[in-house]
CSV table of C-alpha atoms and ligand atoms in Angstrom, one decimal:
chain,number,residue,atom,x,y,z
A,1,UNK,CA,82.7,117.8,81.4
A,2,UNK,CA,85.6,115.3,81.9
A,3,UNK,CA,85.2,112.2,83.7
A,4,UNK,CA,87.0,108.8,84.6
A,5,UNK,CA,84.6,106.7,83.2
A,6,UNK,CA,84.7,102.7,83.6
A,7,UNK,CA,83.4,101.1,80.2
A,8,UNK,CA,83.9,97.4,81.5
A,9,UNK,CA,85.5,95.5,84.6
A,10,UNK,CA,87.8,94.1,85.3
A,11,UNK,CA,88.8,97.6,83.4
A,12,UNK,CA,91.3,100.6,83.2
A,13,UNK,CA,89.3,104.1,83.5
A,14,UNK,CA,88.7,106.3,80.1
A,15,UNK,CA,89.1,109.9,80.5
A,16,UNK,CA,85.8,110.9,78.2
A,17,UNK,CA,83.5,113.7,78.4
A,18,UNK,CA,80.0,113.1,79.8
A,19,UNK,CA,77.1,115.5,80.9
A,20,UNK,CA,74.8,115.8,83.9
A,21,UNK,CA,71.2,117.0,83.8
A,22,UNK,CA,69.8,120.1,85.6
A,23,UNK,CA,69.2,119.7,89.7
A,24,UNK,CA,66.3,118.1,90.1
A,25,UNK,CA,64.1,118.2,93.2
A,26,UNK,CA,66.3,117.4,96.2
A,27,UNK,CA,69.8,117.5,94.0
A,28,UNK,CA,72.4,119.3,94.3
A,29,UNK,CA,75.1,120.3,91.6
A,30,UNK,CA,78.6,120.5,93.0
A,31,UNK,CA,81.9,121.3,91.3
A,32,UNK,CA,84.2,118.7,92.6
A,33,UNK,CA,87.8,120.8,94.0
A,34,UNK,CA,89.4,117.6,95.0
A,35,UNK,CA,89.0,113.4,95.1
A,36,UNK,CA,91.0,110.5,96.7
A,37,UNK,CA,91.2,107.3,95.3
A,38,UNK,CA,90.6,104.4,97.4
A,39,UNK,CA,91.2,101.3,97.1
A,40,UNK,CA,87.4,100.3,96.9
A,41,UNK,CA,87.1,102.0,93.8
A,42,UNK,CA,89.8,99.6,92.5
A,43,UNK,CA,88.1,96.4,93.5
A,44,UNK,CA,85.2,97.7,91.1
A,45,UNK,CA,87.8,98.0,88.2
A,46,UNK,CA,88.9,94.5,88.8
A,47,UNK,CA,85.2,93.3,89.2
A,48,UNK,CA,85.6,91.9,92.9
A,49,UNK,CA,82.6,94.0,93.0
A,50,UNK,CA,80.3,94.2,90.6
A,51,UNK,CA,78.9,97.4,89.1
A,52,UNK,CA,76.8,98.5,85.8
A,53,UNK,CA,79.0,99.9,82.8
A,54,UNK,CA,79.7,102.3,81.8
A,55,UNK,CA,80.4,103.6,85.2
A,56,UNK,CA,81.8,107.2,86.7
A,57,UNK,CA,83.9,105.9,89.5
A,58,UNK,CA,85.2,107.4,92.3
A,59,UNK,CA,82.8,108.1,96.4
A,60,UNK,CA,85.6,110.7,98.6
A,61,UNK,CA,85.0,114.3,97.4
A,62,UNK,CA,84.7,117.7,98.3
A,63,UNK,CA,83.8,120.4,96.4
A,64,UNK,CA,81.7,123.9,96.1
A,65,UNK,CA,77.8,123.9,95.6
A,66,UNK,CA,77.2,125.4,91.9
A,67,UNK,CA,73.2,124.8,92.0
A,68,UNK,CA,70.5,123.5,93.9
A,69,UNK,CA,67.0,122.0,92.7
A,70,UNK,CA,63.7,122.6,94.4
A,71,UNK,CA,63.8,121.8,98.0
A,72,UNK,CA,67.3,122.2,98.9
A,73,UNK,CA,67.2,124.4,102.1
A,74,UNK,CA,70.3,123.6,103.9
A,75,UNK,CA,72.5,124.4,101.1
A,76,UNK,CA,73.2,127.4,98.7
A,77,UNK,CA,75.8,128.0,95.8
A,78,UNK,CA,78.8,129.1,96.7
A,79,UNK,CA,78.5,126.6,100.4
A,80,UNK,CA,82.2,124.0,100.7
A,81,UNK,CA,80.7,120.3,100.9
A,82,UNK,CA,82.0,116.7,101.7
A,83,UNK,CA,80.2,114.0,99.9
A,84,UNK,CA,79.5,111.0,101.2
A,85,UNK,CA,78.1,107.5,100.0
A,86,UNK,CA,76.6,106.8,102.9
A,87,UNK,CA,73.3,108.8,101.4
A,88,UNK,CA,70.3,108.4,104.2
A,89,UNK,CA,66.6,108.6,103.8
A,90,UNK,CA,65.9,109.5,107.0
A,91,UNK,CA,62.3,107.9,107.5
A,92,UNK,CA,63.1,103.7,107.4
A,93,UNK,CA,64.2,102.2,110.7
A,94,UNK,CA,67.5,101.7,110.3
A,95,UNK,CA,67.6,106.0,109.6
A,96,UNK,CA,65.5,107.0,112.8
A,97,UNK,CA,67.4,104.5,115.1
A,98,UNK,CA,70.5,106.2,114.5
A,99,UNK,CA,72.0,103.8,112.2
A,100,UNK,CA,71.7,106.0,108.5
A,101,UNK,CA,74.7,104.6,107.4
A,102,UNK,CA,72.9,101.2,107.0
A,103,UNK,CA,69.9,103.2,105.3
A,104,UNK,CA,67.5,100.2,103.9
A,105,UNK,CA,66.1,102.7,101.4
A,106,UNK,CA,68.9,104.8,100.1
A,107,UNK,CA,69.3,102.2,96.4
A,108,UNK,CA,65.2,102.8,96.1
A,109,UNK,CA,64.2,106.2,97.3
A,110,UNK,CA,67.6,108.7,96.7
A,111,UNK,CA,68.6,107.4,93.0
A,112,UNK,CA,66.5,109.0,90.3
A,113,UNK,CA,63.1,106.7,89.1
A,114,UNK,CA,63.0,105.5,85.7
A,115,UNK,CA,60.7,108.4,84.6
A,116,UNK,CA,63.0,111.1,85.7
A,117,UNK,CA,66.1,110.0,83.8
A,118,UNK,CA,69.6,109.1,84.4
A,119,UNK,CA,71.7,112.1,86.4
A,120,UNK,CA,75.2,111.5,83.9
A,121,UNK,CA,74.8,111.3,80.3
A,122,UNK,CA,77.1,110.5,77.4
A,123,UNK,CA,75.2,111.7,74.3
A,124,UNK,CA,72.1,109.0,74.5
A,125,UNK,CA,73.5,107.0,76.6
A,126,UNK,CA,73.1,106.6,80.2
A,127,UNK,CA,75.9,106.2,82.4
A,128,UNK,CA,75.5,104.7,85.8
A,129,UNK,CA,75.8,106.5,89.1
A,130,UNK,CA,78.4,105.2,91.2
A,131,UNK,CA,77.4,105.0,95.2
A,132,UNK,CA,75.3,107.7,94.6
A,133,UNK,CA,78.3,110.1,93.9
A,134,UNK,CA,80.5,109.3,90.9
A,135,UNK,CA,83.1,111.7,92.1
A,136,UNK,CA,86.0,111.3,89.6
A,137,UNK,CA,84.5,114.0,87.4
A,138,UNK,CA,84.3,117.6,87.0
A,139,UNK,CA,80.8,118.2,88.5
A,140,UNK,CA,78.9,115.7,90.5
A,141,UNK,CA,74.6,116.0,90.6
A,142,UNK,CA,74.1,114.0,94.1
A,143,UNK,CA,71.0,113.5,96.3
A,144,UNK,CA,71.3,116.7,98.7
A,145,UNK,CA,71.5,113.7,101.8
A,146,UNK,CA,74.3,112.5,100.3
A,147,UNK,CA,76.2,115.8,101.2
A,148,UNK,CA,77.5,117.7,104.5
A,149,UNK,CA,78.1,121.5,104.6
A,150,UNK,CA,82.2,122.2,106.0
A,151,UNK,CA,83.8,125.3,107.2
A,152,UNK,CA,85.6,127.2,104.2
A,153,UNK,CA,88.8,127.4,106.0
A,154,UNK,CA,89.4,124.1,105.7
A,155,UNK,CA,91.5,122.6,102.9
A,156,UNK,CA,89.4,120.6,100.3
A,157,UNK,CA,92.2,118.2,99.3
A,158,UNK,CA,92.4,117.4,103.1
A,159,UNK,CA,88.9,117.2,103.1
A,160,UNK,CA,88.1,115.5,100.5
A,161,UNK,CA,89.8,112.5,102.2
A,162,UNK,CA,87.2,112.8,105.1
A,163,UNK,CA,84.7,112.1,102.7
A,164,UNK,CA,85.6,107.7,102.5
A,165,UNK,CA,88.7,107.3,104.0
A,166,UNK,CA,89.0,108.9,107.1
A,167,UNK,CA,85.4,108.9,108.4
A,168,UNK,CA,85.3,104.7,107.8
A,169,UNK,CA,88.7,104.3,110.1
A,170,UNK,CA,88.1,106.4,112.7
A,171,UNK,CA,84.1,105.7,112.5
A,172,UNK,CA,85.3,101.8,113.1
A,173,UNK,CA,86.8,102.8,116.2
A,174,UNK,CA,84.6,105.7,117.5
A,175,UNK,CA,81.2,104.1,116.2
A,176,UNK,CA,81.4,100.7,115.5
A,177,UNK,CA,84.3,98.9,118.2
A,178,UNK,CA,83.7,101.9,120.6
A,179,UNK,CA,87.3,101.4,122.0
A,180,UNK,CA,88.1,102.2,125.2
A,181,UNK,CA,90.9,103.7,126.7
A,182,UNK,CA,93.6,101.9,128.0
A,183,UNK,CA,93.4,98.9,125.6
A,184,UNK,CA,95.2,97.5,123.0
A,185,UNK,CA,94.1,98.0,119.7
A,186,UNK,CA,95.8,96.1,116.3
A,187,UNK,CA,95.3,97.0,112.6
A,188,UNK,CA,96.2,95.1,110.0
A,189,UNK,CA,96.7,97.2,106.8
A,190,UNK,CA,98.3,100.5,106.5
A,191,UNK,CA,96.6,102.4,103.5
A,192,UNK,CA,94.2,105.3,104.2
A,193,UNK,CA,92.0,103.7,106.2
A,194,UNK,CA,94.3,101.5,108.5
A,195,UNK,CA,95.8,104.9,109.3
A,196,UNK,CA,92.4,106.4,110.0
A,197,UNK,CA,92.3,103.4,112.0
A,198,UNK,CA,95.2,104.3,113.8
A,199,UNK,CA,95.3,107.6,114.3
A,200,UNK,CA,91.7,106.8,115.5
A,201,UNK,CA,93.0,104.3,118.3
A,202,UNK,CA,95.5,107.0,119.3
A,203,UNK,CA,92.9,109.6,119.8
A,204,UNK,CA,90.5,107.1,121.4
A,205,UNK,CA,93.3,106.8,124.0
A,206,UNK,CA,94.4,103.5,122.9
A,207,UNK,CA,97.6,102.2,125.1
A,208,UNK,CA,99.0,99.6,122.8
A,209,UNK,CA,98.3,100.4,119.0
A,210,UNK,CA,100.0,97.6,116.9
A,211,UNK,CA,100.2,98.0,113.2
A,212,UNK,CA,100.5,95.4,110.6
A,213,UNK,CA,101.6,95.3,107.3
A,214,UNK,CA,103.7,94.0,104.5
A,215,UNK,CA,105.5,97.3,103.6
A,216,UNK,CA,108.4,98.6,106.1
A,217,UNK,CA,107.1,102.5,104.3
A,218,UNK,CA,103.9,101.9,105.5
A,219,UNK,CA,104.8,100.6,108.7
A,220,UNK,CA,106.8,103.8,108.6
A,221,UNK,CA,103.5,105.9,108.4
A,222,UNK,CA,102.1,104.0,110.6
A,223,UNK,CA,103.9,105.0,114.0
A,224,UNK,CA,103.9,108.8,112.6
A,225,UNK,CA,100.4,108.4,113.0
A,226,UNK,CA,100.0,106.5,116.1
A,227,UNK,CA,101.4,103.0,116.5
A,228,UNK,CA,103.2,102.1,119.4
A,229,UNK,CA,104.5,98.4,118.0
A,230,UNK,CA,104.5,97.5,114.3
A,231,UNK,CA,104.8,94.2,113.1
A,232,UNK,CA,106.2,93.4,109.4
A,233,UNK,CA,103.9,90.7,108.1
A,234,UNK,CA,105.7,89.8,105.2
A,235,UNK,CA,108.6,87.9,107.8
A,236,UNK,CA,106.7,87.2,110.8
A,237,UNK,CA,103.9,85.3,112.1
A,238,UNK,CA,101.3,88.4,112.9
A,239,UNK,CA,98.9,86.9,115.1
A,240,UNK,CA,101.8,85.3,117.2
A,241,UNK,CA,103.5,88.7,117.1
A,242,UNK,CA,100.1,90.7,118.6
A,243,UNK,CA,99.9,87.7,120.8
A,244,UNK,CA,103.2,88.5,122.2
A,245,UNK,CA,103.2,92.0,122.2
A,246,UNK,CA,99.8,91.7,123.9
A,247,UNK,CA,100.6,89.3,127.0
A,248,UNK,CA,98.2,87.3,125.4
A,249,UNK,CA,95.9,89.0,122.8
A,250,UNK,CA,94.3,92.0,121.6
A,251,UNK,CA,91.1,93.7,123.1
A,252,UNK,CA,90.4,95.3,120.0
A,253,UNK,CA,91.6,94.8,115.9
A,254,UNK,CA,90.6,96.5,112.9
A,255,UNK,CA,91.3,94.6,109.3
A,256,UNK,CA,91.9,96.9,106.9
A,257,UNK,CA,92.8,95.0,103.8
A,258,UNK,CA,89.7,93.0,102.4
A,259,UNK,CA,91.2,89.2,102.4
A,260,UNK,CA,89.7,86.4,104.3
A,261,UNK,CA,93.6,85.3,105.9
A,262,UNK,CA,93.6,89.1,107.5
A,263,UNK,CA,90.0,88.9,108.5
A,264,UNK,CA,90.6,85.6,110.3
A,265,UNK,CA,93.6,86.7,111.6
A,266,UNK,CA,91.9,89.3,113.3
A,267,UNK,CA,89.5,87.0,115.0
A,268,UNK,CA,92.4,84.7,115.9
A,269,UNK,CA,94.4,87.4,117.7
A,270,UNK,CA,92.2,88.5,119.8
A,271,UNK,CA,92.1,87.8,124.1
A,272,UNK,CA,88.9,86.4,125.5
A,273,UNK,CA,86.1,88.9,124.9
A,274,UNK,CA,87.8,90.9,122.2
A,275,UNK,CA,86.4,91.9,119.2
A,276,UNK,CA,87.5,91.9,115.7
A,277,UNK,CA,86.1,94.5,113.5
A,278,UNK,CA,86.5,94.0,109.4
A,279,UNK,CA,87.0,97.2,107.6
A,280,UNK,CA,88.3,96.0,104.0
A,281,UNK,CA,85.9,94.5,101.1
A,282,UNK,CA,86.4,90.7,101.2
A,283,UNK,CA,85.9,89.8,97.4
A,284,UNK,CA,81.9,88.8,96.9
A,285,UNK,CA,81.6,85.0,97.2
A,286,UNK,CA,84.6,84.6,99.3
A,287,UNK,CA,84.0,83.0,102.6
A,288,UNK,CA,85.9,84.0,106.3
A,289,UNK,CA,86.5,80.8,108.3
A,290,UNK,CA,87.4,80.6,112.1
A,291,UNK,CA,87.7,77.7,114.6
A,292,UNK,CA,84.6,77.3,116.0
A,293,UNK,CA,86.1,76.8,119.8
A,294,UNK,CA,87.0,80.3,119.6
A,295,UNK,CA,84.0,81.1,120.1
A,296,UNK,CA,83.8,79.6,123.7
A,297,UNK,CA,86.1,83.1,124.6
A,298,UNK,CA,83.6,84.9,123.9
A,299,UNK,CA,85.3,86.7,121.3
A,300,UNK,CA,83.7,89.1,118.7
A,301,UNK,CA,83.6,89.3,114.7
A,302,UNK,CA,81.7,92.3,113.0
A,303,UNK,CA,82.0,94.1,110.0
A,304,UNK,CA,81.8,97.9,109.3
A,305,UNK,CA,80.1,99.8,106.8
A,306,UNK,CA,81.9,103.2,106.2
A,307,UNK,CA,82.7,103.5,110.1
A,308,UNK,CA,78.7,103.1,110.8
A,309,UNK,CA,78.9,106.9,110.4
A,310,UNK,CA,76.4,110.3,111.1
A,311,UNK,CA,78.1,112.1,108.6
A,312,UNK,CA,76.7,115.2,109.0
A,313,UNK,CA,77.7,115.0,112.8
A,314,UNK,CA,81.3,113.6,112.5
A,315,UNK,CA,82.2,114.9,109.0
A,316,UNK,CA,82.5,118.6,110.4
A,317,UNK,CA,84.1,117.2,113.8
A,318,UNK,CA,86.6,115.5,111.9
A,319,UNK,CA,87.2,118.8,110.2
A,320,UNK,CA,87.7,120.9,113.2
A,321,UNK,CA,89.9,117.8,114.5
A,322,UNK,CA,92.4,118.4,111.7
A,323,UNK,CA,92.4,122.1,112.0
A,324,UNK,CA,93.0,122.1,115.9
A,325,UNK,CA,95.8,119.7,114.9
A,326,UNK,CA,94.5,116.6,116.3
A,327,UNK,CA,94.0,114.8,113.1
A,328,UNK,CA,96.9,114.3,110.9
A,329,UNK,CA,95.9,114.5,107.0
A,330,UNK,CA,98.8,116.3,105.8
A,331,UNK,CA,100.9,113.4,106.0
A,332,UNK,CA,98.1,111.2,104.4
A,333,UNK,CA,97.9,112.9,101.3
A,334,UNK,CA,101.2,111.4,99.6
A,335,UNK,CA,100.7,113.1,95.9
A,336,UNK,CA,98.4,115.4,94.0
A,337,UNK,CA,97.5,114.2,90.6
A,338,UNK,CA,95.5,115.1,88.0
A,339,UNK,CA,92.3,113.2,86.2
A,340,UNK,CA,94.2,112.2,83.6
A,341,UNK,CA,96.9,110.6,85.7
A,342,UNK,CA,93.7,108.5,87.3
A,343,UNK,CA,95.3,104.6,86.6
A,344,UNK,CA,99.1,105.9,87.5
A,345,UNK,CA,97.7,106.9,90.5
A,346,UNK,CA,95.3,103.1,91.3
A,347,UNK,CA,98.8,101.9,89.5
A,348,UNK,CA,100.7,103.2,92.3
A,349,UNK,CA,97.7,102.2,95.1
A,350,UNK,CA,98.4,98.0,93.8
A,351,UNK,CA,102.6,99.1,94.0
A,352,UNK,CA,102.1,100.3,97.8
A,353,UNK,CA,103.7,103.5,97.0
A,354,UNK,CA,101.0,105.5,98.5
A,355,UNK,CA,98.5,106.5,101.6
A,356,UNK,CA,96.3,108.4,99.4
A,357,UNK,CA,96.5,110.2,95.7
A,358,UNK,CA,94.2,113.3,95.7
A,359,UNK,CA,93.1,114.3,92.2
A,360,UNK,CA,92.9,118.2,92.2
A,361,UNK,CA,90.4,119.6,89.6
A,362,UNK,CA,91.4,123.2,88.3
B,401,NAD,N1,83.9,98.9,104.9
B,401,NAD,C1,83.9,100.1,104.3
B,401,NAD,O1,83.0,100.9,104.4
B,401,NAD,C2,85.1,100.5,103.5
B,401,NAD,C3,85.3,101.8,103.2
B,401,NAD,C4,86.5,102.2,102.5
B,401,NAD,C5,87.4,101.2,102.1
B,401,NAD,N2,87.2,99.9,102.5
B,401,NAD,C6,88.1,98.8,102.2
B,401,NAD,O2,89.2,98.9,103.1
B,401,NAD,C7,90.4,98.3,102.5
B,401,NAD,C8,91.6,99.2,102.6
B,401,NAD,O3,91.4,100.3,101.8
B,401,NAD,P1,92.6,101.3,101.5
B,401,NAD,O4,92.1,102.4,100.6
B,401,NAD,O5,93.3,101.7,102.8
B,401,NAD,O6,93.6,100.3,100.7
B,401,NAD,P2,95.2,100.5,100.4
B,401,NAD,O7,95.5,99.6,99.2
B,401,NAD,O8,95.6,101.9,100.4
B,401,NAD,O9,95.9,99.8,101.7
B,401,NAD,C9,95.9,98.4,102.0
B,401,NAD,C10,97.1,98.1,102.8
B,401,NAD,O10,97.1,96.7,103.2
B,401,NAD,C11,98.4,96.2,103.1
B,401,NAD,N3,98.3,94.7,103.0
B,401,NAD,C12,98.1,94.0,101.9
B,401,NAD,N4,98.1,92.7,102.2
B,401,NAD,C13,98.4,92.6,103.5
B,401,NAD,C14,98.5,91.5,104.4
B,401,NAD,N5,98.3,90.2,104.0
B,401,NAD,N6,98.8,91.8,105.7
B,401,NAD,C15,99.0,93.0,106.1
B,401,NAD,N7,98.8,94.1,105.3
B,401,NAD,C16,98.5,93.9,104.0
B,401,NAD,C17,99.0,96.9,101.9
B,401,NAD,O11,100.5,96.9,102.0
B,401,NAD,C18,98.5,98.3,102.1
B,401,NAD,O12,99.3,99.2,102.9
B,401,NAD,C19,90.0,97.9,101.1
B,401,NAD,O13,89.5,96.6,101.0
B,401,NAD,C20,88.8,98.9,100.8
B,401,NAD,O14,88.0,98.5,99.8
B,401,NAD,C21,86.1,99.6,103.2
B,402,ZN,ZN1,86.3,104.4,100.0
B,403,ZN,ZN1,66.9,105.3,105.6
């Protein structure tokens, strides 16, 4: 089968063909219908994050189960699926307190042991599995916990982008910031997850939803989505724009981006007692600084991992949310491309052209 494979980073992808073994105990095969690209994947290929090579890249995915292994109850051929990365073991204590999406086992107990072999192939070689997914590829053998069962009338390009994007912004809000309504609420960033984010803030009933970023289309996107003010960073101060706006500061912001000047900026526009929750992927190694008097407000910084989801309780809400029209995906999906058009399509991420590019597989 055909698959965007990452030789070495920093790195384009290689269209190559590659195989996947038989389901195993607990697998599941899956024909992948549709992928986004996000821009995580793309701090991989320019090794912000590091990664064995030869890689399959790609973690927001739907598709159509093809075959199950021993084991796999909840799940037949023929059953729509979202993936997600945020596989859970359900037995270590981060899993039974409600918190799978920080599972402390899933690296040890859902990949494959080195007796059972590697899941993707090319000829001898092993290729490594990428977040326990690997989704730009034809087919995609995942642990069956890595998976969520979807109703079949909804659109798997639409739902493929539930699978990363969606889920992580408006899982920060619901999940990780719990906001509350009637506050203000400011993300910084406007790709697919700052307009999770948003629309997230919006549904959350949000009063003031700011939006921040460099690019007057995004900005653009931004208030289809949700955004009451929008603040063009690239000719204005943006903390002492939300500072303005806000009478004084923000009870809530999300930073979608992944630099340490958006994640501080964050913290610093905040009002006392606010909290600052960091979405994007700050580079490994790089450090966030804030004033440490800031911290006499009382004021909050947190990250989030993948909107500290339940995926198989909010991935099918999420779903029924977009088909009783209170999630807007439509307007998220700005171009279908193909595999082969996989670095046009991270070319156009870096250019700003896009929300999200959804590979469609025939
Ligand atoms: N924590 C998680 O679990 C998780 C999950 C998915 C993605 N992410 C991360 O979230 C971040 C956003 O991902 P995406 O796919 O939406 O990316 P994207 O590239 O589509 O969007 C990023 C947006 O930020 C804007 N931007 C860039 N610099 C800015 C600045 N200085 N101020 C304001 N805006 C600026 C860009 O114009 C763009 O609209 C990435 O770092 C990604 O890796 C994290
Ligand atoms: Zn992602
Ligand atoms: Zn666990």
């Amino acid at each position: 089968m055909k698959a965007a494979v990452l030789n070495s980073a920093p790195g384009q992808l290689d269209i190559e063909d590659v195989q996947l073994d038989e389901p195993g105990p607990n697998e599941v095969l899956i024909t992948t219908k549709a992928a986004g690209l996000c821009h995580s994947d793309l701090h991989f290929m320019e090794a912000t994050y590091p990664h064995p090579c030869p890689t399959v890249l790609g973690h927001e995915s739907a598709g159509v189960v093809e075959a199950v292994g021993p084991g796999v109850r909840h799940v037949q051929p023929g059953d729509h699926v979202i993936t997600c990365l945020s596989a859970f073991c359900g037995t270590c204590s981060m899993c039974t307190n409600g918190n799978m999406s920080l599972c402390e086992r899933k690296r040890i107990d859902l990949v494959r042991q080195p007796d059972e072999g590697s899941r993707i192939r090319r000829g001898d070689e092993d290729v490594h599995q990428f977040l326990h997914l690997s989704s730009f590829a034809e087919q995609m053998l995942v642990h069956e916990n890595a998976l969520v069962k979807i109703r079949e009338d909804m659109p798997l390009d639409k739902a493929s982008l539930i699978g990363c994007g969606v889920t992580t912004g408006l899982g920060a809000v619901f999940r990780t910031a719990r906001v509350e309504p009637g506050t203000s609420v400011v993300v910084i960033g406007c790709g697919g997850i700052g307009l999770s984010a948003i629309q997230g803030a919006r549904i959350a009933g949000a009063n003031k939803i700011i939006a921040v970023d460099m690019l007057p289309s995004k900005l653009e996107l931004a208030q289809q989505m949700g955004a009451t003010h929008v603040v063009d960073a690239s000719s204005n101060d943006a903390v002492a724009a939300v500072k303005d706006l806000t009478g004084g500061g923000a009870h809530y912001s999300f930073e979608a981006v992944g630099l340490p000047v958006t994640a501080r900026q964050a913290f610093e526009m905040l009002r006392p007692r606010g909290q600052a929750t960091v979405i994007g992927l700050i580079p490994v190694g790089a450090e966030v600084t804030i004033t440490g008097v800031d911290l006499l407000d009382e004021k909050i910084l947190t990250g989030s991992n993948m909107g500290s989801n339940q995926f198989r309780t909010d991935m099918p809400r999420f779903v029924d949310m977009y088909l009783d029209g209170k999630l807007m995906l439509d307007e998220m999906v700005s171009q279908h491309i193909s595999l082969d058009q996989i670095n046009e399509g991270f070319d156009d991420m870096k250019a700003g052209k896009v929300a999200r590019s959804v590979i469609l597989f025939d």
